[in-house]
Amino acid sequence: MQLIFLGPPGAGKGTQAKIFLDRAGIIQISTGDILRAAVAKGTELGKQAKAFMDKGELVPDSVVIGIIEQRIQEPDCKKGFVLDGFPRTIEQAEALDAILAKLNIALDHVVNFEVPDEELVQRLLGRAAQEGRSDDNPDSIKNRLQIFKDKTQPLIRYYEGKKILRHINGTGSTTEIADKVKAVVGV
Ligand code: ADP
């Protein structure tokens, strides 16, 4: 099963992807995690990505598309995967379609997590205090929410058009939300 978890920063996509892995055994691919690992290792990719990430800007499409193209061909993706934080632009979504078509893989569901802005900001500031992520500061958070509205929200229409979009109210406890995910994807 191939899924996309779509939603603004702080919507709980990563948390739900981990719960889904425990339940269904389907791996999570988070471009944010891959990029943060590259920054931590100080690789060439990490050096390119860091400045964008700290400001809350998107890393260039060509970079993240290349990451995904390689990652989904690794053996642990055979059973399927949950894409968390990718695609984030129409260009990324079109590139993903082309990659999946070439590999003869279908997308089953795009789960759209809806959470009000005020709650997102509270969650991200809370995460800043707990995890100390360098991009969870007020300026970067504001930027990421704006970029979500400008660049990522158009993907809702894009996937609605393909009839694979499922909406979920992303407020409530993590177990409640996990149950909603189960209800829409069937596992
Ligand atoms: P959040 O959803 O809280 O913003 P992520 O871990 O998904 O956290 O992403 C952190 C940062 O990594 C983003 O602000 C962006 O700079 C970069 N990034 C992650 N995924 C992508 C992507 N698909 N396209 C461009 N940049 C990305």
Short mmCIF file of C-alpha atoms and ligand atoms in Angstrom, two decimals:
data_model
loop_
_atom_site.label_atom_id
_atom_site.label_comp_id
_atom_site.label_asym_id
_atom_site.label_seq_id
_atom_site.Cartn_x
_atom_site.Cartn_y
_atom_site.Cartn_z
CA MET A 1 0.00 0.00 0.00
CA GLN A 2 1.31 3.42 -0.97
CA LEU A 3 0.10 6.44 0.99
CA ILE A 4 0.82 10.14 1.20
CA PHE A 5 0.27 11.96 4.49
CA LEU A 6 -0.49 15.55 3.55
CA GLY A 7 -0.92 18.47 5.90
CA PRO A 8 0.75 21.52 7.38
CA PRO A 9 3.79 21.42 9.66
CA GLY A 10 2.67 20.22 13.08
CA ALA A 11 -0.35 18.34 11.72
CA GLY A 12 0.90 15.05 13.18
CA LYS A 13 1.89 13.33 9.93
CA GLY A 14 5.13 11.92 11.34
CA THR A 15 3.50 10.72 14.56
CA GLN A 16 0.75 8.98 12.62
CA ALA A 17 3.21 7.48 10.12
CA LYS A 18 5.08 5.86 13.03
CA ILE A 19 1.85 4.48 14.52
CA PHE A 20 0.89 3.18 11.08
CA LEU A 21 4.26 1.44 10.75
CA ASP A 22 3.72 -0.32 14.10
CA ARG A 23 0.22 -1.38 13.11
CA ALA A 24 0.53 -2.18 9.42
CA GLY A 25 4.27 -2.74 8.97
CA ILE A 26 4.48 -0.17 6.21
CA ILE A 27 7.48 2.11 6.39
CA GLN A 28 7.58 5.88 6.71
CA ILE A 29 9.61 7.97 4.31
CA SER A 30 10.07 11.47 5.70
CA THR A 31 12.01 13.89 3.52
CA GLY A 32 12.44 16.09 6.61
CA ASP A 33 14.08 13.21 8.53
CA ILE A 34 16.31 12.30 5.57
CA LEU A 35 17.41 15.93 5.20
CA ARG A 36 18.02 16.35 8.95
CA ALA A 37 20.14 13.19 8.96
CA ALA A 38 22.18 14.61 6.06
CA VAL A 39 22.65 17.91 7.91
CA ALA A 40 23.76 16.04 11.06
CA LYS A 41 26.28 14.00 9.06
CA GLY A 42 27.56 17.10 7.26
CA THR A 43 27.19 15.55 3.80
CA GLU A 44 27.09 17.65 0.64
CA LEU A 45 23.31 17.26 0.57
CA GLY A 46 23.12 18.40 4.19
CA LYS A 47 25.23 21.47 3.49
CA GLN A 48 22.94 22.42 0.60
CA ALA A 49 19.77 21.87 2.60
CA LYS A 50 20.61 23.45 5.96
CA ALA A 51 20.14 27.12 5.08
CA PHE A 52 16.75 26.48 3.51
CA MET A 53 15.58 24.38 6.45
CA ASP A 54 16.65 26.83 9.15
CA LYS A 55 14.67 29.62 7.48
CA GLY A 56 11.66 27.36 7.01
CA GLU A 57 11.97 27.47 3.24
CA LEU A 58 11.58 24.55 0.90
CA VAL A 59 14.68 22.73 -0.23
CA PRO A 60 14.77 22.88 -4.06
CA ASP A 61 12.43 20.45 -5.82
CA SER A 62 15.24 18.81 -7.80
CA VAL A 63 17.02 17.84 -4.56
CA VAL A 64 14.05 16.26 -2.80
CA ILE A 65 12.74 14.58 -5.94
CA GLY A 66 16.13 12.89 -6.35
CA ILE A 67 16.03 11.71 -2.73
CA ILE A 68 12.58 10.17 -3.16
CA GLU A 69 13.36 8.54 -6.48
CA GLN A 70 16.24 6.64 -4.89
CA ARG A 71 14.55 5.90 -1.59
CA ILE A 72 11.39 4.27 -2.93
CA GLN A 73 13.46 1.77 -4.90
CA GLU A 74 15.10 0.34 -1.80
CA PRO A 75 14.07 -3.19 -0.75
CA ASP A 76 12.19 -2.15 2.41
CA CYS A 77 9.68 -0.28 0.22
CA LYS A 78 8.43 -3.46 -1.47
CA LYS A 79 5.41 -3.73 0.86
CA GLY A 80 4.63 -0.09 0.36
CA PHE A 81 5.38 3.20 2.06
CA VAL A 82 3.92 6.29 3.65
CA LEU A 83 5.33 9.50 2.25
CA ASP A 84 5.47 12.08 5.03
CA GLY A 85 6.33 15.62 3.98
CA PHE A 86 6.59 14.84 0.28
CA PRO A 87 5.28 16.03 -2.14
CA ARG A 88 5.05 19.64 -1.04
CA THR A 89 4.68 21.36 -4.42
CA ILE A 90 2.79 20.60 -7.62
CA GLU A 91 6.13 20.08 -9.35
CA GLN A 92 7.06 17.43 -6.77
CA ALA A 93 3.65 15.76 -7.16
CA GLU A 94 4.03 15.60 -10.94
CA ALA A 95 7.54 14.23 -10.62
CA LEU A 96 6.28 11.60 -8.17
CA ASP A 97 3.57 10.56 -10.61
CA ALA A 98 6.18 10.10 -13.32
CA ILE A 99 8.50 8.09 -11.04
CA LEU A 100 5.66 5.84 -9.82
CA ALA A 101 4.39 5.30 -13.37
CA LYS A 102 7.88 4.25 -14.46
CA LEU A 103 8.12 1.80 -11.55
CA ASN A 104 4.55 0.59 -12.08
CA ILE A 105 3.47 1.54 -8.56
CA ALA A 106 0.05 2.99 -7.70
CA LEU A 107 -0.86 5.50 -5.01
CA ASP A 108 -3.72 4.20 -2.87
CA HIS A 109 -4.70 7.12 -0.65
CA VAL A 110 -3.65 10.66 0.13
CA VAL A 111 -4.64 11.43 3.72
CA ASN A 112 -5.13 15.13 4.35
CA PHE A 113 -4.74 16.10 8.04
CA GLU A 114 -6.69 19.25 8.89
CA VAL A 115 -5.67 21.22 11.97
CA PRO A 116 -6.44 24.90 12.73
CA ASP A 117 -3.49 27.32 12.49
CA GLU A 118 -3.60 28.34 16.18
CA GLU A 119 -3.24 24.73 17.25
CA LEU A 120 -0.39 24.13 14.78
CA VAL A 121 1.59 27.05 16.18
CA GLN A 122 1.06 25.80 19.75
CA ARG A 123 2.16 22.27 18.80
CA LEU A 124 5.28 23.49 16.96
CA LEU A 125 6.32 25.77 19.80
CA GLY A 126 5.80 22.84 22.20
CA ARG A 127 7.96 20.63 19.99
CA ALA A 128 10.64 23.34 19.93
CA ALA A 129 10.81 23.19 23.71
CA GLN A 130 11.01 19.36 23.72
CA GLU A 131 13.17 18.50 20.73
CA GLY A 132 15.09 21.70 20.13
CA ARG A 133 14.68 21.56 16.35
CA SER A 134 16.43 24.63 14.96
CA ASP A 135 13.52 25.42 12.61
CA ASP A 136 10.85 25.40 15.33
CA ASN A 137 11.20 29.10 16.13
CA PRO A 138 8.43 31.68 15.61
CA ASP A 139 9.84 33.19 12.37
CA SER A 140 10.45 29.85 10.73
CA ILE A 141 7.07 28.49 11.86
CA LYS A 142 5.28 31.50 10.33
CA ASN A 143 7.20 31.01 7.11
CA ARG A 144 6.47 27.26 6.96
CA LEU A 145 2.74 27.80 7.48
CA GLN A 146 2.67 30.44 4.73
CA ILE A 147 4.62 28.23 2.34
CA PHE A 148 2.21 25.41 3.10
CA LYS A 149 -0.70 27.64 2.08
CA ASP A 150 0.99 28.92 -1.07
CA LYS A 151 2.78 25.82 -2.34
CA THR A 152 1.38 22.69 -0.70
CA GLN A 153 -2.32 23.36 -0.30
CA PRO A 154 -2.86 23.24 -4.09
CA LEU A 155 -2.06 19.53 -3.82
CA ILE A 156 -5.46 19.01 -2.15
CA ARG A 157 -7.17 19.84 -5.43
CA TYR A 158 -4.58 17.87 -7.37
CA TYR A 159 -5.31 14.65 -5.48
CA GLU A 160 -9.03 15.35 -5.24
CA GLY A 161 -8.95 15.30 -9.02
CA LYS A 162 -7.40 11.84 -8.90
CA LYS A 163 -10.12 10.69 -6.46
CA ILE A 164 -7.65 9.44 -3.86
CA LEU A 165 -7.89 12.26 -1.31
CA ARG A 166 -9.26 11.41 2.15
CA HIS A 167 -9.85 14.16 4.71
CA ILE A 168 -9.17 13.67 8.39
CA ASN A 169 -9.80 16.04 11.26
CA GLY A 170 -6.31 16.09 12.81
CA THR A 171 -7.37 17.36 16.24
CA GLY A 172 -7.86 15.04 19.19
CA SER A 173 -5.67 12.40 20.79
CA THR A 174 -3.08 10.49 18.74
CA THR A 175 -5.07 7.26 19.20
CA GLU A 176 -8.27 8.94 18.03
CA ILE A 177 -6.48 10.22 14.95
CA ALA A 178 -4.89 6.80 14.35
CA ASP A 179 -8.41 5.32 14.37
CA LYS A 180 -9.51 7.86 11.78
CA VAL A 181 -6.54 6.93 9.59
CA LYS A 182 -7.53 3.28 9.90
CA ALA A 183 -11.10 4.12 8.93
CA VAL A 184 -10.08 5.85 5.71
CA VAL A 185 -7.23 3.60 4.53
CA GLY A 186 -8.77 0.31 5.70
CA VAL A 187 -5.78 -1.00 7.72
P1 ADP B 1 7.60 20.28 9.10
O1 ADP B 1 6.49 19.51 8.45
O2 ADP B 1 7.39 20.51 10.55
O3 ADP B 1 7.97 21.53 8.36
P2 ADP B 1 9.58 18.42 8.01
O4 ADP B 1 10.46 17.55 8.80
O5 ADP B 1 8.58 17.78 7.13
O6 ADP B 1 8.89 19.35 9.10
O7 ADP B 1 10.45 19.41 7.11
C1 ADP B 1 11.45 20.22 7.66
C2 ADP B 1 12.10 21.05 6.56
O8 ADP B 1 12.73 20.18 5.61
C3 ADP B 1 11.15 21.91 5.72
O9 ADP B 1 10.85 23.16 6.30
C4 ADP B 1 11.96 22.05 4.42
O10 ADP B 1 12.98 23.00 4.56
C5 ADP B 1 12.61 20.68 4.30
N1 ADP B 1 11.77 19.74 3.50
C6 ADP B 1 11.20 18.59 3.95
N2 ADP B 1 10.49 17.99 2.98
C7 ADP B 1 10.61 18.78 1.88
C8 ADP B 1 10.07 18.72 0.56
N3 ADP B 1 9.28 17.72 0.16
N4 ADP B 1 10.39 19.73 -0.29
C9 ADP B 1 11.18 20.73 0.08
N5 ADP B 1 11.69 20.87 1.31
C10 ADP B 1 11.42 19.90 2.21
#
